[in-house]
XYZ file of C-alpha atoms in Angstrom:
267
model
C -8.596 3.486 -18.025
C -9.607 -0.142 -19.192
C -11.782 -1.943 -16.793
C -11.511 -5.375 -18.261
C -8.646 -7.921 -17.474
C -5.712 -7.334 -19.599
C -2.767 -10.279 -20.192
C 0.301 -8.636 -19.002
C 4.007 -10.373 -19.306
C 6.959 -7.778 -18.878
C 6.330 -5.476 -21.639
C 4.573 -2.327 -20.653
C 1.100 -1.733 -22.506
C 1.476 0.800 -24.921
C -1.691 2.790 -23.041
C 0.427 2.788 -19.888
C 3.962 2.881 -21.059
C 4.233 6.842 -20.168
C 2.300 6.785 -17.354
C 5.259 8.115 -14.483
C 4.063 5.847 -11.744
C 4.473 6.070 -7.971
C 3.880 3.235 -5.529
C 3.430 3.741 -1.617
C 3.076 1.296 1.222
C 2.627 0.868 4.650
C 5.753 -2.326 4.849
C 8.030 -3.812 3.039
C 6.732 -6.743 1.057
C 3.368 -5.144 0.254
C 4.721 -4.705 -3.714
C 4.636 -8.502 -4.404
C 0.803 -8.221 -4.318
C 1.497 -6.168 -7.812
C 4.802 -7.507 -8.700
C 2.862 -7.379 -12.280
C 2.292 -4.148 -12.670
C 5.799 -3.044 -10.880
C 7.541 -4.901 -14.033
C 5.785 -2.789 -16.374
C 5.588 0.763 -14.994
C 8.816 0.780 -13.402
C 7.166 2.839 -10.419
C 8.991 5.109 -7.893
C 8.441 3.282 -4.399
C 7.534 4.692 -1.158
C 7.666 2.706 2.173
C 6.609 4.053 5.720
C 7.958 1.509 7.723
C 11.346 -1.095 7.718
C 8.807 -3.764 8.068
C 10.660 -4.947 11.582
C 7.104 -5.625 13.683
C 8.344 -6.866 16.963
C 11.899 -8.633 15.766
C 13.753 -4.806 15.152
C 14.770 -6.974 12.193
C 14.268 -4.381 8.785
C 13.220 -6.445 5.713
C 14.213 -3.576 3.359
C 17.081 -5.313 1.989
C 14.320 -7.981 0.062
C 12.470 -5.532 -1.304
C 15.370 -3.499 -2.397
C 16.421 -6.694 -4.303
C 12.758 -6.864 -5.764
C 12.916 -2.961 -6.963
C 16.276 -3.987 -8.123
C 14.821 -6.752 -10.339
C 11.872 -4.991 -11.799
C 13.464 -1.793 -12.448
C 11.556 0.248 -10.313
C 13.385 3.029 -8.090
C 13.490 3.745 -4.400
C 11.719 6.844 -3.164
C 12.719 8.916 -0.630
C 10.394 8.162 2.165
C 12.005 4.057 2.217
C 11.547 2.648 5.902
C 11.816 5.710 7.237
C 10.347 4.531 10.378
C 10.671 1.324 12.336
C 7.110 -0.156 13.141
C 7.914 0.688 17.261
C 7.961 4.321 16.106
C 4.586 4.501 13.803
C 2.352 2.985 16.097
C 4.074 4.993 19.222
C 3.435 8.422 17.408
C -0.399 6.924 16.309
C -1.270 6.322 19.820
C 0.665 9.384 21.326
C -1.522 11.357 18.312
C 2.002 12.804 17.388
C -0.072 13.773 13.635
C 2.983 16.493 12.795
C 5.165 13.667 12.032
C 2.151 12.046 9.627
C 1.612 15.490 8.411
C 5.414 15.903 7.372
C 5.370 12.269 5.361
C 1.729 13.120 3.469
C 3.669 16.888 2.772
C 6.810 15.021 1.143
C 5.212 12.880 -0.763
C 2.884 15.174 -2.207
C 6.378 17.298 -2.976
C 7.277 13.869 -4.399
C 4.366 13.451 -6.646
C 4.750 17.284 -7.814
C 8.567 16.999 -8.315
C 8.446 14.077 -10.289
C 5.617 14.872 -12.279
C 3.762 11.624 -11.166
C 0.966 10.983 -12.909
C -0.779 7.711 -11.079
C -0.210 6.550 -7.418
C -0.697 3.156 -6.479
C -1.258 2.244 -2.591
C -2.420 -0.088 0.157
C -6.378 -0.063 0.670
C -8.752 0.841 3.649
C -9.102 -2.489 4.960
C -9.227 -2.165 8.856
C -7.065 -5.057 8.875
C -3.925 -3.538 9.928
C -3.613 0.256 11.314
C -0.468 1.261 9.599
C -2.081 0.140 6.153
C -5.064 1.916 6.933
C -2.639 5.290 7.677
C -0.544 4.733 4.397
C -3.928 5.233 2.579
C -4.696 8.158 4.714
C -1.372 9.255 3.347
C -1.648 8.421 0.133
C -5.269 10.601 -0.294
C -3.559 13.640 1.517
C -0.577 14.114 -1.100
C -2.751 12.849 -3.994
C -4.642 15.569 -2.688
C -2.672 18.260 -2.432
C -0.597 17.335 -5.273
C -3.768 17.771 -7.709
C -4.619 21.190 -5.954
C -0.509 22.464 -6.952
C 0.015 21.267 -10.120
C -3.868 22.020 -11.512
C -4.432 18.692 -13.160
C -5.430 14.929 -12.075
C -3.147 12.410 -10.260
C -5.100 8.901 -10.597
C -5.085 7.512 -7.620
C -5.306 3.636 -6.895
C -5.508 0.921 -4.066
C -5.381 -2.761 -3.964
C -6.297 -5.276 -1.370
C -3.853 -6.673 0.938
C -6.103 -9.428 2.687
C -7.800 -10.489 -0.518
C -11.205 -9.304 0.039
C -13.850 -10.290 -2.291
C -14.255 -8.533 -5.160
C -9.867 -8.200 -4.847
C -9.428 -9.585 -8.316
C -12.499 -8.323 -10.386
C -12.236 -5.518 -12.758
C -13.337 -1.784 -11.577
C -14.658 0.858 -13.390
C -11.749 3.165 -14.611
C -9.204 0.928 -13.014
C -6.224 -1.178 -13.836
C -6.605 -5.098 -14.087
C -3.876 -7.671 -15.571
C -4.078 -11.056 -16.187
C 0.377 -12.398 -15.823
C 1.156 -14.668 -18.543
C 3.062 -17.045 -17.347
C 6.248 -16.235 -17.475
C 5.384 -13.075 -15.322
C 3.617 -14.966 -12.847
C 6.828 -17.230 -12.771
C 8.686 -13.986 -12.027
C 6.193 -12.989 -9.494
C 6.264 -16.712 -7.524
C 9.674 -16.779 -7.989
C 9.750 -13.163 -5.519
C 7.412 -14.203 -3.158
C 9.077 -17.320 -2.461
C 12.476 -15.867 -2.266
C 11.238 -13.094 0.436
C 12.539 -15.519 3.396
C 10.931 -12.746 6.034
C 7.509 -13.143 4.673
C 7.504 -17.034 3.954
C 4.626 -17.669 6.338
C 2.636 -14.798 4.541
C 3.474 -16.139 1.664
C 2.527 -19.918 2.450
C -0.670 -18.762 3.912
C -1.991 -17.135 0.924
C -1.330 -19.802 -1.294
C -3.125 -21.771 0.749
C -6.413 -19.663 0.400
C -6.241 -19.021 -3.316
C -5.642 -20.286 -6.213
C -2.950 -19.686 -9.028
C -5.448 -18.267 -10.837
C -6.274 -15.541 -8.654
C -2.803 -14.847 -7.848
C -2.098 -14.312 -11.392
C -4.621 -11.420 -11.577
C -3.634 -7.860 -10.523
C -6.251 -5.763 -9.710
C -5.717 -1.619 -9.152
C -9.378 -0.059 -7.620
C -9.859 3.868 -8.353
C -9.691 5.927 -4.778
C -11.801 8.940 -4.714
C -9.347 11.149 -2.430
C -11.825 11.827 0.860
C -9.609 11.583 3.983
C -12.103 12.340 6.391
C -14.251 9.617 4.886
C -12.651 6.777 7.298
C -15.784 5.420 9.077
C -15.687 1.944 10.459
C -19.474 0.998 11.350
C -18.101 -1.729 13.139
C -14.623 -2.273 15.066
C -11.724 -3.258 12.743
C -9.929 -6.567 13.220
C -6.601 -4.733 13.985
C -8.616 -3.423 17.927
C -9.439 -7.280 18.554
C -5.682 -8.512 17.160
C -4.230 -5.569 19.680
C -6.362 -6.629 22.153
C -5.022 -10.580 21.842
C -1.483 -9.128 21.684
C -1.485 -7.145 25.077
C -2.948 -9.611 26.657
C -0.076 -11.843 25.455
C 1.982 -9.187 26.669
C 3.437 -8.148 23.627
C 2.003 -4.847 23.785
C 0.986 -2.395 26.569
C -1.860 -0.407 24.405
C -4.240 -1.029 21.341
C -4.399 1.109 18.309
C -7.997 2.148 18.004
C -10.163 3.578 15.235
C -12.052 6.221 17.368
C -9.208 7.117 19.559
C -6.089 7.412 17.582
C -7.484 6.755 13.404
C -10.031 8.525 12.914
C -8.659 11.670 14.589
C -5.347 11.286 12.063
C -7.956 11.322 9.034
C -9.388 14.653 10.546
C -5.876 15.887 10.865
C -4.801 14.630 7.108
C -7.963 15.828 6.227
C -7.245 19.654 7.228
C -3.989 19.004 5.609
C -5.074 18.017 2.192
């Protein structure tokens, strides 16, 4: 893998071209962060959740249109939960149904003959990202141990953290040309449920950095989830029940870190 920043427009590099690509997130939406690198690998997508928070409004149909656009193909794990459901099975620690989604898509992986998964990060930011990454390590995981060879596993940052957009070691960094970027702007601006998201990034960072696409290598270790400090999705939780949007907050201790244990036995 090339660690410096490559220039990318639609074509796919030829060091990449036959790469068979998978892509897995926690919500809908999460793909425009590598709308890049979804032109030019053509991934097969995976989505936990419809992406419908508290409105029960799905927000599939705008990334459908995005997969539709790049070329890339829906998986079969595609909002297969609403958001009301993940979090209720994290904090009733129903892990079989967590199991069953790391178990398909490692069948996925194997079936298809993927060859490099793509994925939300460990940020503690929000605890359904921080699961899909759970996820993601278990099938990578798994898959590796069935089929006898490597599945390149990769993560990129969701809240811009720094050190988002510099190159890693063994990873996978583009520089858009412009007319990509265009492309990319163009889908960000036209996901109407995401608009404040949207807005809100722009605000923090610069073209620049937006036009940079940055895939980190994941060393598959699902039991290595250790917060040495509580994640900003206990004090969010905390804000929202007492708001009285919700009755309970999602905790590391109490409902994260036993999934990783439970992924981990898995994997």
């Amino acid at each position: 893998m090339r660690s410096a920043i490559s220039h990318s427009s639609a074509t796919p590099d030829p060091t990449e071209r036959d790469l068979t690509a998978a892509l897995v997130v926690g919500h809908p939406g999460h793909e425009l962060l590598v709308h890049g690198w979804l032109e030019e690998t053509r991934p097969l997508v995976f989505v936990l959740t419809d992406g419908s928070g508290r409105s029960d409004q799905s927000r599939l149909a705008s990334t459908t249109k995005i997969l539709d656009q790049t070329g890339a193909c829906a998986g079969g794990i595609y909002g297969r939960l609403t958001d009301a459901a993940a979090y209720g099975a994290l904090l009733n620690h129903d892990f079989d149904l967590f199991r069953d989604l790391a178990r398909e898509l490692c069948e996925a992986f194997v079936t298809n003959d993927i060859d490099c998964v793509a994925g939300d990060a460990l940020e503690g930011y929000n605890p359904m990202h921080d699961v899909c990454r759970l996820l993601i390590n278990a099938a990578v995981t798994a898959a590796q141990r069935l089929r006898g060879r490597e599945v390149r596993n990769f993560d990129f940052s969701l809240i811009g953290q720094v050190g988002s957009h510099e190159p890693h070691e063994d990873g996978i960094c583009h520089r858009l040309d412009d007319q990509a970027f265009a492309r990319k702007m163009e889908a960000a601006n036209g996901y109407a449920e995401l608009a404040g998201e949207v807005g809100a990034a722009q605000a923090r960072t610069t073209a620049d950095d937006l036009k940079v696409e940055c895939l980190r290598p994941v060393v598959p270790g699902v039991s290595d989830y250790d917060c040495d400090q509580a994640p900003f999705y206990e004090s969010y939780g905390e804000r929202q029940v007492t708001a009285g949007h919700y009755q309970t907050v999602v905790r590391y201790r109490e409902h994260l870190a036993p999934l990783a244990t439970a992924l981990s036995a898995l994997a």
